Short mmCIF file of N, CA, C and O in Angstrom, two decimals:
data_model
loop_
_atom_site.label_atom_id
_atom_site.label_comp_id
_atom_site.label_asym_id
_atom_site.label_seq_id
_atom_site.Cartn_x
_atom_site.Cartn_y
_atom_site.Cartn_z
N MET B 1 0.27 9.45 -17.13
CA MET B 1 1.69 9.71 -17.23
C MET B 1 2.43 8.39 -17.06
O MET B 1 2.11 7.60 -16.18
N ILE B 2 3.42 8.16 -17.90
CA ILE B 2 4.26 6.97 -17.80
C ILE B 2 5.65 7.42 -17.42
O ILE B 2 6.17 8.41 -17.96
N GLY B 3 6.25 6.73 -16.46
CA GLY B 3 7.60 7.11 -16.04
C GLY B 3 8.24 6.04 -15.18
O GLY B 3 7.68 4.96 -14.97
N LEU B 4 9.42 6.37 -14.69
CA LEU B 4 10.19 5.48 -13.84
C LEU B 4 10.10 5.92 -12.39
O LEU B 4 10.22 7.11 -12.09
N VAL B 5 9.90 4.96 -11.51
CA VAL B 5 9.90 5.23 -10.07
C VAL B 5 11.36 5.35 -9.65
O VAL B 5 12.14 4.40 -9.81
N ILE B 6 11.75 6.52 -9.16
CA ILE B 6 13.14 6.73 -8.79
C ILE B 6 13.34 6.87 -7.28
O ILE B 6 14.47 6.86 -6.80
N ASP B 7 12.24 6.96 -6.53
CA ASP B 7 12.32 7.03 -5.07
C ASP B 7 10.94 6.70 -4.50
O ASP B 7 9.93 7.07 -5.08
N VAL B 8 10.94 6.00 -3.36
CA VAL B 8 9.70 5.65 -2.68
C VAL B 8 9.81 6.12 -1.24
O VAL B 8 10.79 5.80 -0.55
N GLN B 9 8.84 6.90 -0.78
CA GLN B 9 8.86 7.42 0.58
C GLN B 9 7.87 6.65 1.44
O GLN B 9 6.69 6.55 1.09
N GLY B 10 8.36 6.12 2.55
CA GLY B 10 7.55 5.34 3.47
C GLY B 10 8.25 4.03 3.80
O GLY B 10 9.27 3.70 3.20
N ARG B 11 7.69 3.31 4.76
CA ARG B 11 8.29 2.05 5.19
C ARG B 11 7.39 0.88 4.82
O ARG B 11 6.17 0.98 4.96
N GLY B 12 8.01 -0.19 4.38
CA GLY B 12 7.24 -1.39 4.04
C GLY B 12 6.16 -1.07 3.03
O GLY B 12 6.40 -0.47 2.00
N ASN B 13 4.93 -1.49 3.36
CA ASN B 13 3.79 -1.21 2.49
C ASN B 13 3.10 0.10 2.82
O ASN B 13 2.12 0.46 2.20
N ASP B 14 3.61 0.82 3.81
CA ASP B 14 3.04 2.11 4.20
C ASP B 14 3.71 3.22 3.38
O ASP B 14 4.45 4.05 3.89
N VAL B 15 3.47 3.20 2.08
CA VAL B 15 4.06 4.18 1.16
C VAL B 15 3.19 5.43 1.18
O VAL B 15 1.97 5.34 1.01
N ARG B 16 3.82 6.56 1.39
CA ARG B 16 3.09 7.84 1.44
C ARG B 16 3.17 8.59 0.11
O ARG B 16 2.26 9.31 -0.26
N SER B 17 4.32 8.43 -0.58
CA SER B 17 4.51 9.09 -1.86
C SER B 17 5.68 8.43 -2.58
O SER B 17 6.41 7.63 -2.01
N PHE B 18 5.82 8.79 -3.84
CA PHE B 18 6.95 8.30 -4.63
C PHE B 18 7.30 9.37 -5.65
O PHE B 18 6.51 10.26 -5.94
N THR B 19 8.51 9.26 -6.17
CA THR B 19 8.97 10.21 -7.18
C THR B 19 9.00 9.50 -8.52
O THR B 19 9.57 8.41 -8.64
N LEU B 20 8.37 10.12 -9.49
CA LEU B 20 8.27 9.57 -10.84
C LEU B 20 9.07 10.48 -11.78
O LEU B 20 8.91 11.70 -11.74
N GLU B 21 9.92 9.88 -12.60
CA GLU B 21 10.65 10.63 -13.60
C GLU B 21 10.03 10.34 -14.96
O GLU B 21 9.90 9.19 -15.36
N SER B 22 9.63 11.39 -15.64
CA SER B 22 8.98 11.26 -16.94
C SER B 22 9.36 12.45 -17.82
O SER B 22 9.25 13.60 -17.38
N GLY B 23 9.83 12.16 -19.02
CA GLY B 23 10.18 13.23 -19.94
C GLY B 23 11.26 14.17 -19.42
O GLY B 23 11.23 15.36 -19.71
N GLY B 24 12.18 13.63 -18.63
CA GLY B 24 13.26 14.44 -18.10
C GLY B 24 12.88 15.28 -16.88
O GLY B 24 13.71 15.99 -16.33
N GLU B 25 11.64 15.19 -16.44
CA GLU B 25 11.16 15.92 -15.26
C GLU B 25 10.89 14.93 -14.12
O GLU B 25 10.58 13.77 -14.36
N LYS B 26 10.97 15.43 -12.89
CA LYS B 26 10.67 14.62 -11.71
C LYS B 26 9.41 15.15 -11.04
O LYS B 26 9.25 16.37 -10.88
N TYR B 27 8.54 14.22 -10.65
CA TYR B 27 7.26 14.57 -10.04
C TYR B 27 7.09 13.79 -8.74
O TYR B 27 7.25 12.57 -8.72
N ARG B 28 6.75 14.50 -7.68
CA ARG B 28 6.42 13.82 -6.42
C ARG B 28 4.93 13.49 -6.47
O ARG B 28 4.08 14.38 -6.56
N ILE B 29 4.64 12.20 -6.40
CA ILE B 29 3.26 11.72 -6.49
C ILE B 29 2.85 11.20 -5.11
O ILE B 29 3.52 10.34 -4.54
N ARG B 30 1.78 11.71 -4.61
CA ARG B 30 1.29 11.27 -3.30
C ARG B 30 0.28 10.14 -3.47
O ARG B 30 -0.43 10.06 -4.47
N VAL B 31 0.22 9.30 -2.45
CA VAL B 31 -0.75 8.21 -2.41
C VAL B 31 -2.05 8.76 -1.84
O VAL B 31 -2.05 9.39 -0.78
N ALA B 32 -3.14 8.56 -2.56
CA ALA B 32 -4.44 9.06 -2.12
C ALA B 32 -5.03 8.10 -1.08
O ALA B 32 -5.15 6.91 -1.35
N PRO B 33 -5.37 8.59 0.09
CA PRO B 33 -5.89 7.72 1.14
C PRO B 33 -7.24 7.08 0.80
O PRO B 33 -7.62 6.07 1.39
N ASP B 34 -7.95 7.64 -0.17
CA ASP B 34 -9.28 7.15 -0.52
C ASP B 34 -9.27 6.21 -1.73
O ASP B 34 -10.32 5.85 -2.24
N VAL B 35 -8.07 5.79 -2.19
CA VAL B 35 -7.97 4.95 -3.38
C VAL B 35 -7.44 3.56 -3.01
O VAL B 35 -6.47 3.45 -2.26
N ASP B 36 -8.08 2.52 -3.53
CA ASP B 36 -7.57 1.15 -3.42
C ASP B 36 -6.83 0.86 -4.72
O ASP B 36 -7.44 0.76 -5.78
N TYR B 37 -5.52 0.74 -4.64
CA TYR B 37 -4.70 0.56 -5.83
C TYR B 37 -4.68 -0.89 -6.32
O TYR B 37 -4.18 -1.17 -7.41
N GLY B 38 -5.19 -1.82 -5.52
CA GLY B 38 -5.29 -3.21 -5.95
C GLY B 38 -4.01 -4.01 -5.76
O GLY B 38 -3.92 -5.14 -6.22
N PHE B 39 -3.02 -3.43 -5.10
CA PHE B 39 -1.78 -4.14 -4.78
C PHE B 39 -1.14 -3.46 -3.58
O PHE B 39 -1.50 -2.34 -3.23
N GLN B 40 -0.20 -4.17 -2.95
CA GLN B 40 0.50 -3.57 -1.82
C GLN B 40 1.52 -2.58 -2.36
O GLN B 40 2.32 -2.90 -3.24
N LEU B 41 1.48 -1.37 -1.86
CA LEU B 41 2.27 -0.29 -2.42
C LEU B 41 3.78 -0.48 -2.26
O LEU B 41 4.56 0.14 -2.97
N GLY B 42 4.20 -1.38 -1.39
CA GLY B 42 5.61 -1.71 -1.29
C GLY B 42 6.16 -2.26 -2.60
O GLY B 42 7.37 -2.22 -2.84
N HIS B 43 5.28 -2.74 -3.47
CA HIS B 43 5.68 -3.25 -4.79
C HIS B 43 6.35 -2.16 -5.63
O HIS B 43 7.13 -2.47 -6.54
N LEU B 44 6.09 -0.90 -5.32
CA LEU B 44 6.74 0.19 -6.06
C LEU B 44 8.26 0.13 -5.93
O LEU B 44 8.98 0.56 -6.82
N ARG B 45 8.74 -0.45 -4.84
CA ARG B 45 10.20 -0.58 -4.66
C ARG B 45 10.79 -1.55 -5.69
O ARG B 45 11.92 -1.40 -6.11
N THR B 46 10.00 -2.54 -6.11
CA THR B 46 10.45 -3.44 -7.17
C THR B 46 10.64 -2.66 -8.46
O THR B 46 11.62 -2.86 -9.19
N HIS B 47 9.73 -1.76 -8.75
CA HIS B 47 9.87 -0.92 -9.95
C HIS B 47 11.07 0.01 -9.82
O HIS B 47 11.80 0.22 -10.80
N GLU B 48 11.30 0.53 -8.64
CA GLU B 48 12.45 1.41 -8.42
C GLU B 48 13.75 0.65 -8.67
O GLU B 48 14.66 1.15 -9.34
N ALA B 49 13.84 -0.58 -8.19
CA ALA B 49 15.07 -1.36 -8.32
C ALA B 49 15.27 -1.93 -9.72
O ALA B 49 16.41 -2.10 -10.16
N SER B 50 14.19 -2.22 -10.42
CA SER B 50 14.29 -2.91 -11.70
C SER B 50 14.17 -1.99 -12.91
O SER B 50 14.37 -2.42 -14.03
N VAL B 51 13.82 -0.75 -12.71
CA VAL B 51 13.66 0.24 -13.77
C VAL B 51 12.56 -0.14 -14.77
O VAL B 51 12.65 0.12 -15.96
N TYR B 52 11.51 -0.81 -14.27
CA TYR B 52 10.32 -1.05 -15.08
C TYR B 52 9.36 0.12 -14.90
O TYR B 52 9.05 0.49 -13.77
N PRO B 53 8.88 0.72 -15.96
CA PRO B 53 8.03 1.90 -15.84
C PRO B 53 6.63 1.58 -15.30
O PRO B 53 6.18 0.44 -15.36
N VAL B 54 5.99 2.62 -14.79
CA VAL B 54 4.60 2.53 -14.35
C VAL B 54 3.79 3.59 -15.09
O VAL B 54 4.33 4.58 -15.58
N ARG B 55 2.49 3.35 -15.15
CA ARG B 55 1.56 4.31 -15.73
C ARG B 55 0.66 4.79 -14.59
O ARG B 55 0.07 3.99 -13.88
N CYS B 56 0.58 6.09 -14.44
CA CYS B 56 -0.22 6.67 -13.36
C CYS B 56 -1.29 7.60 -13.93
O CYS B 56 -1.01 8.40 -14.82
N THR B 57 -2.48 7.46 -13.39
CA THR B 57 -3.53 8.44 -13.62
C THR B 57 -3.45 9.39 -12.43
O THR B 57 -3.48 8.95 -11.27
N LEU B 58 -3.34 10.68 -12.70
CA LEU B 58 -3.08 11.66 -11.64
C LEU B 58 -4.22 12.66 -11.51
O LEU B 58 -4.95 12.92 -12.46
N GLU B 59 -4.30 13.22 -10.30
CA GLU B 59 -5.26 14.28 -10.01
C GLU B 59 -4.55 15.31 -9.14
O GLU B 59 -3.84 14.94 -8.21
N ARG B 60 -4.76 16.56 -9.45
CA ARG B 60 -4.18 17.63 -8.64
C ARG B 60 -5.18 18.00 -7.54
O ARG B 60 -6.34 18.30 -7.82
N ARG B 61 -4.71 17.95 -6.31
CA ARG B 61 -5.52 18.32 -5.14
C ARG B 61 -4.73 19.32 -4.31
O ARG B 61 -3.63 19.01 -3.86
N ASP B 62 -5.26 20.48 -4.11
CA ASP B 62 -4.59 21.52 -3.32
C ASP B 62 -3.15 21.73 -3.77
O ASP B 62 -2.24 21.86 -2.96
N GLY B 63 -2.92 21.70 -5.08
CA GLY B 63 -1.60 21.96 -5.63
C GLY B 63 -0.64 20.77 -5.61
O GLY B 63 0.51 20.91 -6.00
N ARG B 64 -1.10 19.62 -5.15
CA ARG B 64 -0.26 18.42 -5.09
C ARG B 64 -0.80 17.36 -6.03
O ARG B 64 -2.01 17.28 -6.25
N LEU B 65 0.10 16.53 -6.55
CA LEU B 65 -0.32 15.45 -7.44
C LEU B 65 -0.59 14.18 -6.64
O LEU B 65 0.23 13.76 -5.82
N TYR B 66 -1.76 13.58 -6.87
CA TYR B 66 -2.14 12.32 -6.24
C TYR B 66 -2.39 11.27 -7.31
O TYR B 66 -2.97 11.56 -8.36
N ALA B 67 -1.97 10.05 -7.02
CA ALA B 67 -2.21 8.94 -7.95
C ALA B 67 -3.61 8.39 -7.73
O ALA B 67 -3.98 8.05 -6.61
N LEU B 68 -4.39 8.33 -8.80
CA LEU B 68 -5.71 7.70 -8.76
C LEU B 68 -5.61 6.25 -9.22
O LEU B 68 -6.46 5.42 -8.87
N GLU B 69 -4.59 5.96 -10.01
CA GLU B 69 -4.34 4.61 -10.51
C GLU B 69 -2.84 4.47 -10.75
O GLU B 69 -2.19 5.40 -11.21
N ILE B 70 -2.30 3.30 -10.40
CA ILE B 70 -0.90 2.98 -10.67
C ILE B 70 -0.90 1.59 -11.29
O ILE B 70 -1.46 0.65 -10.73
N ALA B 71 -0.28 1.46 -12.48
CA ALA B 71 -0.27 0.18 -13.17
C ALA B 71 1.08 -0.01 -13.86
O ALA B 71 1.78 0.96 -14.17
N ASP B 72 1.42 -1.27 -14.15
CA ASP B 72 2.61 -1.56 -14.94
C ASP B 72 2.41 -0.94 -16.32
O ASP B 72 1.32 -0.96 -16.87
N ALA B 73 3.49 -0.38 -16.86
CA ALA B 73 3.40 0.25 -18.18
C ALA B 73 3.95 -0.67 -19.26
O ALA B 73 4.70 -1.55 -19.02
#
């Protein structure tokens, strides 16, 4: 899924989730504790402020969406 980060939940690099807007819909995406994203998650705030899209690979776990990969789009 490709979209815009419109909100980041958490402090500093301790990001727990973020909201992604894609295709006119908003999705709350949780950070998977078992995934190494390869960057400090506080960087998502740069995307939120600059309106640069991200590409996320997602997985549904217990009815919630988790990011398996987050990359610049």
